[in-house]
PDB file of C-alpha atoms and ligand atoms in Angstrom:
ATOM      1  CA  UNK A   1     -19.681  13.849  -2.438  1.00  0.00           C
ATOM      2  CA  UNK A   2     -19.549  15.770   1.414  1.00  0.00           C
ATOM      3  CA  UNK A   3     -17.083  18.196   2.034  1.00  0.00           C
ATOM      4  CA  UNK A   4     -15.038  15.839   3.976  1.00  0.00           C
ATOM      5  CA  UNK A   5     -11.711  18.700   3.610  1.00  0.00           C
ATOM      6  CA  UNK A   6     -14.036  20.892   5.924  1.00  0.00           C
ATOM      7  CA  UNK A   7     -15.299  18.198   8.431  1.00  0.00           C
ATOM      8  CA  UNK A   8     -11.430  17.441   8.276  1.00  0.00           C
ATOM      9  CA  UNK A   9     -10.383  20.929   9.043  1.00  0.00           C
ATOM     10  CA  UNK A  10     -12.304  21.238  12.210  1.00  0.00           C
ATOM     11  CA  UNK A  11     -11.066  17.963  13.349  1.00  0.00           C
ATOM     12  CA  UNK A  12      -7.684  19.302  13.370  1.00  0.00           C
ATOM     13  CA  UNK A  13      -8.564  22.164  14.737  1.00  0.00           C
ATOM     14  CA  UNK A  14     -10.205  20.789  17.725  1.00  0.00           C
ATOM     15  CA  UNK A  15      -7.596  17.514  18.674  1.00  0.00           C
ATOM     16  CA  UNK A  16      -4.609  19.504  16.736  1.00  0.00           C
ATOM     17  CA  UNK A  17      -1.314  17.536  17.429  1.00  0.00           C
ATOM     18  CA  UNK A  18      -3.215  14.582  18.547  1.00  0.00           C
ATOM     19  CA  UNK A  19      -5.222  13.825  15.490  1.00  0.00           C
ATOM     20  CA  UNK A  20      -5.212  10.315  14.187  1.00  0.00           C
ATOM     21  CA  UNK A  21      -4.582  10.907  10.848  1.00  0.00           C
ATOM     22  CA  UNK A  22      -4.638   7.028   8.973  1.00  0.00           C
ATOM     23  CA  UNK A  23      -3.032   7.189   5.173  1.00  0.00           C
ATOM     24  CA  UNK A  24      -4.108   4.218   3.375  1.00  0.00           C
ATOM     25  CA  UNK A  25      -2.379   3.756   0.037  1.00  0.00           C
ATOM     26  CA  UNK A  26      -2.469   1.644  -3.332  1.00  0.00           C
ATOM     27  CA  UNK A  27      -0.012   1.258  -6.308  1.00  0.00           C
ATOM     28  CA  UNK A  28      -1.682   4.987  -7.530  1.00  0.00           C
ATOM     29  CA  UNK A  29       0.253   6.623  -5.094  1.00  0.00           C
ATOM     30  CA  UNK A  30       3.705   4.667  -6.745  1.00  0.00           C
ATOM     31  CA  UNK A  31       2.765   5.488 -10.444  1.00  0.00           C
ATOM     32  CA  UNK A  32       4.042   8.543 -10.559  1.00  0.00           C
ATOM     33  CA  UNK A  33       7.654   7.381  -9.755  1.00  0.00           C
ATOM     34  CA  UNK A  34       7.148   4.998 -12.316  1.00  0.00           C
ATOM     35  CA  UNK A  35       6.628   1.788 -10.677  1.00  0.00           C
ATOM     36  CA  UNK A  36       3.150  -0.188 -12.653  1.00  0.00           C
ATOM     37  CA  UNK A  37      -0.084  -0.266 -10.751  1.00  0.00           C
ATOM     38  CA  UNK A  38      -1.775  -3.239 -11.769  1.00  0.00           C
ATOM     39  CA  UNK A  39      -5.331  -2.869 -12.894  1.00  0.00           C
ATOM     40  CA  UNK A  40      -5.216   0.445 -15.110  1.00  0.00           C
ATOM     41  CA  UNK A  41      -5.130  -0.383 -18.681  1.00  0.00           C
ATOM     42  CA  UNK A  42      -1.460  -0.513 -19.068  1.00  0.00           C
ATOM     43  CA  UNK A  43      -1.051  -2.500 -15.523  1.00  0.00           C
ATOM     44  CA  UNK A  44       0.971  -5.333 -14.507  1.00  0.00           C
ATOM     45  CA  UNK A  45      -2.193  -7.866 -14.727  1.00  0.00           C
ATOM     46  CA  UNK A  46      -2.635  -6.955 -17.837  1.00  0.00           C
ATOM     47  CA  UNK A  47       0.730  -8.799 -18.911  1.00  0.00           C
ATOM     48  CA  UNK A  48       1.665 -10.872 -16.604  1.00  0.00           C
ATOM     49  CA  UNK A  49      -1.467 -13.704 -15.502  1.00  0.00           C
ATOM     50  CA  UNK A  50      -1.695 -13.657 -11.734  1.00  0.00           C
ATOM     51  CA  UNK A  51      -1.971 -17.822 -11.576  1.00  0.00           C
ATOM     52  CA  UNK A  52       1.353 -17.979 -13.058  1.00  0.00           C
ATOM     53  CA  UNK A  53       3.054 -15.638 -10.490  1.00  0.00           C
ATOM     54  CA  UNK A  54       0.560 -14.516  -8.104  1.00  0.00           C
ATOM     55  CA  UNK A  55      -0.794 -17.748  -6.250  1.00  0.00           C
ATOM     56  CA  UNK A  56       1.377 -20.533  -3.741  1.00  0.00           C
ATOM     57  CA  UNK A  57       0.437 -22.678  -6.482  1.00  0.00           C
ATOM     58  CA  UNK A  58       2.294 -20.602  -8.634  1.00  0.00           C
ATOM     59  CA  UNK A  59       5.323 -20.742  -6.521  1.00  0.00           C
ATOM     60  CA  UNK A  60       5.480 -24.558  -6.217  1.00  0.00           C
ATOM     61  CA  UNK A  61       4.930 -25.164  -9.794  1.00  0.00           C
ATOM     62  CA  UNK A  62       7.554 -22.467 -11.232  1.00  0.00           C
ATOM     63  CA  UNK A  63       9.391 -20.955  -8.660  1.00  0.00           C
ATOM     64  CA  UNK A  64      12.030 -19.565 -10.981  1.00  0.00           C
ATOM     65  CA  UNK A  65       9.375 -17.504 -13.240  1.00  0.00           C
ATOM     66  CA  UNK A  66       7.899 -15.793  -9.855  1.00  0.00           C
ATOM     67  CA  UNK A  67      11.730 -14.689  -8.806  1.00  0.00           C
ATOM     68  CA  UNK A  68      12.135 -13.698 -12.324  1.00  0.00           C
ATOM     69  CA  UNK A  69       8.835 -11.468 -12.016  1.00  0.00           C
ATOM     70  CA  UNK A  70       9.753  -9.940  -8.486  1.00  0.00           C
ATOM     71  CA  UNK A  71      13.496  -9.780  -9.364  1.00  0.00           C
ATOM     72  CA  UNK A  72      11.605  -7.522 -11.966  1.00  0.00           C
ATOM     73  CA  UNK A  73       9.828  -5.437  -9.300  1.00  0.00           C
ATOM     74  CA  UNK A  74      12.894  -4.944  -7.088  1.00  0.00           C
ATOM     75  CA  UNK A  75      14.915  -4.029  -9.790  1.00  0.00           C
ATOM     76  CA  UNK A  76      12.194  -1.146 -11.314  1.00  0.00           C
ATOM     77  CA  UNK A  77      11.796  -0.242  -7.212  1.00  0.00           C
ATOM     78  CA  UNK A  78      15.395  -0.268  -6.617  1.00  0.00           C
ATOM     79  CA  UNK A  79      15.497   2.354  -9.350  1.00  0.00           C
ATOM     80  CA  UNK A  80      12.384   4.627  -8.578  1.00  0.00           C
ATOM     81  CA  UNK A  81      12.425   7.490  -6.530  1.00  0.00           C
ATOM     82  CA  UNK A  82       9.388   8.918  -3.575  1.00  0.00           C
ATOM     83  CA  UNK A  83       7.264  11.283  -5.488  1.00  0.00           C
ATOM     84  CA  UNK A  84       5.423  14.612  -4.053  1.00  0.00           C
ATOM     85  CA  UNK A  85       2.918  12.321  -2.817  1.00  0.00           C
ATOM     86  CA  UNK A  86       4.774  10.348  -0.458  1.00  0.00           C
ATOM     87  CA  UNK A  87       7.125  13.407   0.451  1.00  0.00           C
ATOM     88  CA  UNK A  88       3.657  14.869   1.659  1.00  0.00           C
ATOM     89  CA  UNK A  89       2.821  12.215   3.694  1.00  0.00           C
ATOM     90  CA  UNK A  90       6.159  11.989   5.463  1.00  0.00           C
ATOM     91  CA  UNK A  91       5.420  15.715   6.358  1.00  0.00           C
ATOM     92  CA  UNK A  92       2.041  14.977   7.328  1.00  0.00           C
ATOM     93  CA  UNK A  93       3.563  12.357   9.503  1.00  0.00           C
ATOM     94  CA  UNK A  94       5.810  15.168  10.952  1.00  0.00           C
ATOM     95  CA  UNK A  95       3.027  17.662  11.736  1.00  0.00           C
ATOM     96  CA  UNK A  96       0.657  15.346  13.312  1.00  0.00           C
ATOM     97  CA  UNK A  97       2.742  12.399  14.874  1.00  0.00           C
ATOM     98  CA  UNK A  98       0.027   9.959  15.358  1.00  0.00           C
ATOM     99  CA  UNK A  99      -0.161   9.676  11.897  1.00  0.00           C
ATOM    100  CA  UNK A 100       0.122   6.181  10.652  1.00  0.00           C
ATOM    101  CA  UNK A 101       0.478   4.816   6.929  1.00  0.00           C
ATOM    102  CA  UNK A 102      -0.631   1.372   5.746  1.00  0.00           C
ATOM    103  CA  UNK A 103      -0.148   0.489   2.622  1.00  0.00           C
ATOM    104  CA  UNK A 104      -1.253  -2.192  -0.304  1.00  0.00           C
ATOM    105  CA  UNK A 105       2.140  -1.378  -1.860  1.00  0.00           C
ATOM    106  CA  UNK A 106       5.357  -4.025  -1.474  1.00  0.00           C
ATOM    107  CA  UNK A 107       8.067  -1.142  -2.676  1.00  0.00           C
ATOM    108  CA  UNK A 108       9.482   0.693   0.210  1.00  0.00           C
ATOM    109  CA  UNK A 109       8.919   4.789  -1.345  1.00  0.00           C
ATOM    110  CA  UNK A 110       7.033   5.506   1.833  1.00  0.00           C
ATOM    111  CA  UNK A 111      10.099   4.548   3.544  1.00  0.00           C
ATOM    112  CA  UNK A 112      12.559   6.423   1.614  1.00  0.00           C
ATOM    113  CA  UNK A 113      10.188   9.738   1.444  1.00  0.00           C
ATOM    114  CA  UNK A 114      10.779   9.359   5.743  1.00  0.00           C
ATOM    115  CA  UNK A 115       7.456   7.678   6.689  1.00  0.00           C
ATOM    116  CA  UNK A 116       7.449   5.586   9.895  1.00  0.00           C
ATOM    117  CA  UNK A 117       5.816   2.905  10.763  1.00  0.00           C
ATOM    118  CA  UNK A 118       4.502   2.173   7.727  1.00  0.00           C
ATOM    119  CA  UNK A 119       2.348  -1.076   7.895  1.00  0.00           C
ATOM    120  CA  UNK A 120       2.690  -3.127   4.476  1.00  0.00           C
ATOM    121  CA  UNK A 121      -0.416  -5.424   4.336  1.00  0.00           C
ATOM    122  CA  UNK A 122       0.645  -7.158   0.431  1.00  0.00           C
ATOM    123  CA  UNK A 123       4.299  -7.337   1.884  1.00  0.00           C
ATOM    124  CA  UNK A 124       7.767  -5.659   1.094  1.00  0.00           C
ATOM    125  CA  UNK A 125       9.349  -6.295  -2.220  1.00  0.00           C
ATOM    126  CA  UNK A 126      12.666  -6.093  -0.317  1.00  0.00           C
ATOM    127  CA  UNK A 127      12.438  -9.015   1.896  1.00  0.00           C
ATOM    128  CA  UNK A 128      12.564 -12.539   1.566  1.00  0.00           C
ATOM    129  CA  UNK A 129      10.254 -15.240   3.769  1.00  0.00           C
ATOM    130  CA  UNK A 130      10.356 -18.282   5.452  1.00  0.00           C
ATOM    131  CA  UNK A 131       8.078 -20.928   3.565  1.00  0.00           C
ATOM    132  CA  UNK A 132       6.572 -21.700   6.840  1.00  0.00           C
ATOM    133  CA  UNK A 133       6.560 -18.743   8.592  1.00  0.00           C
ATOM    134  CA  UNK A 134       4.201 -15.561   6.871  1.00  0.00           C
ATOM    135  CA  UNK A 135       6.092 -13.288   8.680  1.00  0.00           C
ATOM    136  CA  UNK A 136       9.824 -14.824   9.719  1.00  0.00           C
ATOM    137  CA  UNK A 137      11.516 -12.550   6.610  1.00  0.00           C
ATOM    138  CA  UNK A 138      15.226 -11.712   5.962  1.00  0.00           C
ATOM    139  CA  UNK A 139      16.584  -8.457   4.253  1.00  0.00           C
ATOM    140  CA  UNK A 140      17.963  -8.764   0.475  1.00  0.00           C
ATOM    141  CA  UNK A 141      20.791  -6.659  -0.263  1.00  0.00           C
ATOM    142  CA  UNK A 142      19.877  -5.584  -4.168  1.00  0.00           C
ATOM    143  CA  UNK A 143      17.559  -6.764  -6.785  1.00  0.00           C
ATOM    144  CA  UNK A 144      18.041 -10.380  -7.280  1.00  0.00           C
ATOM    145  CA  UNK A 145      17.019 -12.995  -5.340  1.00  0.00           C
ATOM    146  CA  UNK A 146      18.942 -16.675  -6.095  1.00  0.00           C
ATOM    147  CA  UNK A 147      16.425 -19.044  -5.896  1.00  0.00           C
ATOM    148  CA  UNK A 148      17.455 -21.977  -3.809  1.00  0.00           C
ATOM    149  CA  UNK A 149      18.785 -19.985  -0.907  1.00  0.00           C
ATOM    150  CA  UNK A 150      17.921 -21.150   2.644  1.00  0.00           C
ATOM    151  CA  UNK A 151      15.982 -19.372   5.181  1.00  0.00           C
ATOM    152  CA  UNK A 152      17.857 -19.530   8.802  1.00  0.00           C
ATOM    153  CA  UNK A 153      14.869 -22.150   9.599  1.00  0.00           C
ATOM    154  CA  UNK A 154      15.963 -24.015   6.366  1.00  0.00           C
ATOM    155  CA  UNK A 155      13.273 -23.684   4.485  1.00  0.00           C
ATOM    156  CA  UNK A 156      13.798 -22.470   0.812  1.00  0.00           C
ATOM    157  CA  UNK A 157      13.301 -18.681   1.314  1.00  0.00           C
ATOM    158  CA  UNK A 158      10.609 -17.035  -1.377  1.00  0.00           C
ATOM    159  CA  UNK A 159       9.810 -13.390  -1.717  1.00  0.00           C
ATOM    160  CA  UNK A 160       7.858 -11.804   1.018  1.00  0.00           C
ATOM    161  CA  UNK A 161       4.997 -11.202  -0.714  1.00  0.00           C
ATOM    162  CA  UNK A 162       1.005 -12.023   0.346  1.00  0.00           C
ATOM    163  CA  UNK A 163       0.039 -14.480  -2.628  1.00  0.00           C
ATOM    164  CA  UNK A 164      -3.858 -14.288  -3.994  1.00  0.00           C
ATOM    165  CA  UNK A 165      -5.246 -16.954  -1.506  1.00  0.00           C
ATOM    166  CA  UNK A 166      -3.304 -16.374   1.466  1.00  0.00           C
ATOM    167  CA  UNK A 167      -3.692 -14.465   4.768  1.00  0.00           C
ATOM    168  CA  UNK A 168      -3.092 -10.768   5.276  1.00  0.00           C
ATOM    169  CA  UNK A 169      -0.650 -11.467   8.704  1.00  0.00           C
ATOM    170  CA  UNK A 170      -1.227  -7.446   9.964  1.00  0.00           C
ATOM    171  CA  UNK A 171      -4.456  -6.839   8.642  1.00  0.00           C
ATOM    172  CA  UNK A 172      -6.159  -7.060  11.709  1.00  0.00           C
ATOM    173  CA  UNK A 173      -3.821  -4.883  13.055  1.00  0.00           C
ATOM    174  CA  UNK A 174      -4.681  -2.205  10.191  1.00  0.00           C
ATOM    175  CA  UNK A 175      -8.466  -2.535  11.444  1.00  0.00           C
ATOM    176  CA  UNK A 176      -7.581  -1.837  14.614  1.00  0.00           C
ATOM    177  CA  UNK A 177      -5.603   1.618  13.353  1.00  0.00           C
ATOM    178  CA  UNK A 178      -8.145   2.673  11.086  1.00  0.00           C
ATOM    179  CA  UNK A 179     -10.969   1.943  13.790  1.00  0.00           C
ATOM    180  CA  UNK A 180      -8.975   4.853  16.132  1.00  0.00           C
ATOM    181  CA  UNK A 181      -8.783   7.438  13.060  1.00  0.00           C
ATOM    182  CA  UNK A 182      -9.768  10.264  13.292  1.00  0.00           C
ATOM    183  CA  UNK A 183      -9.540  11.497   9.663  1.00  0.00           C
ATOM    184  CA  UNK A 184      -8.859   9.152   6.833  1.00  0.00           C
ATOM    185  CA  UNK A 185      -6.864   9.813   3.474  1.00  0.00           C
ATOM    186  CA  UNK A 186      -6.850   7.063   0.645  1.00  0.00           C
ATOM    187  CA  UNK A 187      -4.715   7.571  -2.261  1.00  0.00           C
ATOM    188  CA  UNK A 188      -4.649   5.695  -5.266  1.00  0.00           C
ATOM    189  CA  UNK A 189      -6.314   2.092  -4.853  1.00  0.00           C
ATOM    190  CA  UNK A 190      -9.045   0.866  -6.787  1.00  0.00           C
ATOM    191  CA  UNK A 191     -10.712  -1.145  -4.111  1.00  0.00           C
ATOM    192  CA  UNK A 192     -10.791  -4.124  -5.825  1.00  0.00           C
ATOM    193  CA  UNK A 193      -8.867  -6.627  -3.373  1.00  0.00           C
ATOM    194  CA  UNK A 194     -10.025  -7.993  -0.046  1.00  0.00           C
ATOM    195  CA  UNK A 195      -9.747  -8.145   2.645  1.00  0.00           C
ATOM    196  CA  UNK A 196      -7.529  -4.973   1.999  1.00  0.00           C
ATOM    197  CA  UNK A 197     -10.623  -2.672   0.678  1.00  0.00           C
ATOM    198  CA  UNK A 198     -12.463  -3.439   3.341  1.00  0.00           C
ATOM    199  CA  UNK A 199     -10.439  -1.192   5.540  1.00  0.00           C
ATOM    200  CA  UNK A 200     -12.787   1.186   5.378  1.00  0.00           C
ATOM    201  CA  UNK A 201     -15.145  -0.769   7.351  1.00  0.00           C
ATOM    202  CA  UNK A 202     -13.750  -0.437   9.918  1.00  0.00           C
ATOM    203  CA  UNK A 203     -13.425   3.555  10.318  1.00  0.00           C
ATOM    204  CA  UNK A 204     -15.799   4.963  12.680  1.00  0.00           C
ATOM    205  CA  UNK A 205     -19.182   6.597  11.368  1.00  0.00           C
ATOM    206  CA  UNK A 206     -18.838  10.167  10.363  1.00  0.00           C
ATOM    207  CA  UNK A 207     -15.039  10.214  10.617  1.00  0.00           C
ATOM    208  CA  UNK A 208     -13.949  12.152   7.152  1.00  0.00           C
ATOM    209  CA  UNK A 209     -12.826  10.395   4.206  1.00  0.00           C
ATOM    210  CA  UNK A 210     -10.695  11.763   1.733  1.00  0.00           C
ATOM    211  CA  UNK A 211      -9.962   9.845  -1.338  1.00  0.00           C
ATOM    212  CA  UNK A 212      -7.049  10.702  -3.807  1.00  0.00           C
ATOM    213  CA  UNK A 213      -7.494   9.153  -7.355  1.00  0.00           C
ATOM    214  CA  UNK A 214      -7.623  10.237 -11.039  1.00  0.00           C
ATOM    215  CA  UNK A 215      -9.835   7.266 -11.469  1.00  0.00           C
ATOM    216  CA  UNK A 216     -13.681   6.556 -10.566  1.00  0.00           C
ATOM    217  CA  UNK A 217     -12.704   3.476  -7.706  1.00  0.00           C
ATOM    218  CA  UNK A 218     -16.274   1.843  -6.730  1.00  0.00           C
ATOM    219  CA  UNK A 219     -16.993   3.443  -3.232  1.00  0.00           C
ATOM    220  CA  UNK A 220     -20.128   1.896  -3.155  1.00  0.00           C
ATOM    221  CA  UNK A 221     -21.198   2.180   0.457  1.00  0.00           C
ATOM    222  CA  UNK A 222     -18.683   4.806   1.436  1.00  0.00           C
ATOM    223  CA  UNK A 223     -19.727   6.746  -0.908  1.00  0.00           C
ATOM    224  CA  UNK A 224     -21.325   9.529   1.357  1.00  0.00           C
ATOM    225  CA  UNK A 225     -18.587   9.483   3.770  1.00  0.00           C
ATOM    226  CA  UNK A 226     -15.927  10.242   1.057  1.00  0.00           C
ATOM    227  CA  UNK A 227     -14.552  13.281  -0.565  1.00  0.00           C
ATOM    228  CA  UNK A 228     -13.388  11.675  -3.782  1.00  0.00           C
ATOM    229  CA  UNK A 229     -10.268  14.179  -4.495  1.00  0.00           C
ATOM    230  CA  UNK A 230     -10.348  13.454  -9.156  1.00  0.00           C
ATOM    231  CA  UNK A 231      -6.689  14.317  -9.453  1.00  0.00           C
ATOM    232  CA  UNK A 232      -3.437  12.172  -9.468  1.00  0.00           C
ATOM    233  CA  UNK A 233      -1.126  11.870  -6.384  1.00  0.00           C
ATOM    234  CA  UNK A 234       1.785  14.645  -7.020  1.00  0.00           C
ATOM    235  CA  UNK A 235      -0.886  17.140  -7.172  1.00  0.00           C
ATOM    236  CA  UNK A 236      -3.804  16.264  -5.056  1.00  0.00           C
ATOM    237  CA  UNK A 237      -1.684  14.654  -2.073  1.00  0.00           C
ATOM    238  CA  UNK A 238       0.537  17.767  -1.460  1.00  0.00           C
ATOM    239  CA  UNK A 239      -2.907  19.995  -1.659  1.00  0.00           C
ATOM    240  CA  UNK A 240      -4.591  18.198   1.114  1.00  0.00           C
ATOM    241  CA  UNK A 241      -2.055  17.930   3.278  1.00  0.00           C
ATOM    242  CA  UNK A 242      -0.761  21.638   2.786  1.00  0.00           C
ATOM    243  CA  UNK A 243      -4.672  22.801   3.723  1.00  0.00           C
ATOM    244  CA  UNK A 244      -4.833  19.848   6.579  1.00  0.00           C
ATOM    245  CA  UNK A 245      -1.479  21.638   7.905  1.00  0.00           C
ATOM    246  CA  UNK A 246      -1.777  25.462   7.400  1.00  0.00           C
ATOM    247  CA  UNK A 247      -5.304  25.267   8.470  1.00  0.00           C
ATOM    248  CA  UNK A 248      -3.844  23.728  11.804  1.00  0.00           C
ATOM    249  CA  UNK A 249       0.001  24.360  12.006  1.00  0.00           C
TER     250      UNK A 249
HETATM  251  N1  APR B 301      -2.225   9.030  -8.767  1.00  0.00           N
HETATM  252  C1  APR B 301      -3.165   8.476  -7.957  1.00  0.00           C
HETATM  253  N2  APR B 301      -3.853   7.352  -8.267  1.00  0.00           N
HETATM  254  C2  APR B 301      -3.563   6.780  -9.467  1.00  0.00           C
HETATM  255  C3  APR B 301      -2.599   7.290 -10.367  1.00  0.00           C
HETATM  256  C4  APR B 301      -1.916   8.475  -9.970  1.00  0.00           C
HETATM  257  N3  APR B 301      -0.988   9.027 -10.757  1.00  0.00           N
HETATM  258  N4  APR B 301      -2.561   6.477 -11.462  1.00  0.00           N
HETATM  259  C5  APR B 301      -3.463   5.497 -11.240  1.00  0.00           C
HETATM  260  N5  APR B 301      -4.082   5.681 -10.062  1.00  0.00           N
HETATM  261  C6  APR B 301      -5.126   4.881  -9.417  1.00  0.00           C
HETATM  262  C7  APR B 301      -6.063   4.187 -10.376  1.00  0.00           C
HETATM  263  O1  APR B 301      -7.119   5.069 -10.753  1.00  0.00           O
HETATM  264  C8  APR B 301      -6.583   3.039  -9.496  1.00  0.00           C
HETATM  265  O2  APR B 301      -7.694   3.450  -8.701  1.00  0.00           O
HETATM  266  O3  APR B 301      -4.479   3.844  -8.702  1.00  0.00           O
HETATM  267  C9  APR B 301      -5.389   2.751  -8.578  1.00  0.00           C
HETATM  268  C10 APR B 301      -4.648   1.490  -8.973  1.00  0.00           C
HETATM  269  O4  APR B 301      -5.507   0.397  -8.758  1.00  0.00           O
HETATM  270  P1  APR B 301      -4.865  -1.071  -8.799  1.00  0.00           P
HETATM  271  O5  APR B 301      -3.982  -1.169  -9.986  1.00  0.00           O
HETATM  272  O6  APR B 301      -6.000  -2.039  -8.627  1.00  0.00           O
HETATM  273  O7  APR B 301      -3.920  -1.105  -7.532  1.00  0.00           O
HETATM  274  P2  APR B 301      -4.316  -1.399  -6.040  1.00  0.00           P
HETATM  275  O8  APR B 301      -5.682  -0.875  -5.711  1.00  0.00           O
HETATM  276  O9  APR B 301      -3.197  -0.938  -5.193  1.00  0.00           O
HETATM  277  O10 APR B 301      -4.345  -3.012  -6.017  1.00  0.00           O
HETATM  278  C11 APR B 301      -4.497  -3.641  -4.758  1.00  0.00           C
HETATM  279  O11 APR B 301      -4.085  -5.766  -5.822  1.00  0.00           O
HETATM  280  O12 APR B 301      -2.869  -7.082  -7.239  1.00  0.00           O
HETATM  281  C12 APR B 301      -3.053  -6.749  -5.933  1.00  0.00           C
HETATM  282  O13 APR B 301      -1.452  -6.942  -4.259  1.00  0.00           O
HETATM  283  C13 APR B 301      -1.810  -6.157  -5.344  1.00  0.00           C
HETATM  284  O14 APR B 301      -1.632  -4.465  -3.636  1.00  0.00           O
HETATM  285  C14 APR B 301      -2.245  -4.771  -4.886  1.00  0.00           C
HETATM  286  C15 APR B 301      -3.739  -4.921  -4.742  1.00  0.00           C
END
């Protein structure tokens, strides 16, 4: 693995306050606060079968079962609380303001830990839809959705949520962010789901990648542009960005 922290460092040190710092997060960064990732051996796809409450299919066959799953999810969000990791990357956000934060994650602890901006590509666990509009979504006070409610546009509204199968509405947006970063920081994804994973595509050659995970994701071809950071996200998240901000205060 390069020493990506170093490369990082002088980065900073040469464009300081107006570094393009891009945060790009998975459930990892969320286990800590308790909410399931979903592909570790206690994760949610290891109980619940993705066809039954994962796919449109899904929807139009059971409806009630998916609301019943994300009702689930809202309710176990509703409850958790940011962790050390996402308080670090609301500061990081803070000390370099061009810092942006996109996210595989539907719960909204980037949010409540103070980050801006935040770009959800999976969607937002606290939003309803439009069934014919991706992105025409409506705010849900608490955890449980009544099925059968009507969007404004009268469709029957379902949980904002990008199903297996469907289109990723900002995810060209994301490329275009991570294409302008200047350093990169992943935290907790195991790269298995595109076209998310294949953010990293799009972040120019030699720009420094620095990956938070306890796990061993598959970096295949990144793996010389990443510093693969082995520990879990309350400890390695506030190290990095303590050295990427002391460093460069
Ligand atoms: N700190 C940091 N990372 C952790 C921690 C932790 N405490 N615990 C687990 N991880 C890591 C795992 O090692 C793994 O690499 O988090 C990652 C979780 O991987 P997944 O469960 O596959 O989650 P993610 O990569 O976010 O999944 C992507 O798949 O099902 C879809 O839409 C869903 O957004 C999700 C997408």
């Amino acid at each position: 693995m390069a020493n990506m922290m170093e490369k990082a460092a002088q980065v900073l040190a040469a464009k300081g306050k107006t570094t393009r710092i891009v945060v790009f997060t998975g459930a990892g960064v969320s286990a800590e606060s308790g909410l399931g990732t979903f592909r570790d051996s206690d994760g949610l796809w290891e109980k619940y079968r993705v066809e039954d409450i994962c796919t449109h299919e899904a929807w139009l066959r059971n409806p009630e079962l998916c609301v019943e799953f994300y009702n689930a999810r809202r309710r176990d969000t509703l409850n958790a609380q940011p962790n050390a990791a996402h308080k670090a990357i609301a500061q990081l956000q803070k000390a370099y303001p061009l810092t942006q934060v996109i996210t595989q994650n539907i719960d909204d602890l980037h949010e409540r830990a103070g980050s801006t901006n935040v770009t959800h590509l999976h969607g937002e666990i606290r939003k309803l839809r439009s069934e014919i509009n991706e992105t025409d979504t409506v705010d849900l006070e608490g955890w449980e959705q009544h099925y059968g409610d009507r969007h404004p546009d009268g469709t029957i509204l379902r949980p904002y949520i990008v199903f297996f199968g469907e289109g990723v509405p900002y995810f060209s947006q994301a490329c275009e962010i991570a294409a302008k970063a200047d350093v990169m920081l992943v935290i907790g994804t195991s790269l298995n789901v595109y076209p998310a994973a294949s953010l990293l595509q799009y972040v120019k050659d030699g720009t420094p990648i620095l990956f938070v995970d306890p796990g061993m994701p598959e970096f295949g071809i990144y793996k010389n542009r990443v510093e693969h950071i082995r520990k879990k996200a309350t400890e390695g998240v506030p190290e990095v960005v303590k050295q990427l901000t002391i460093d460069n205060g």
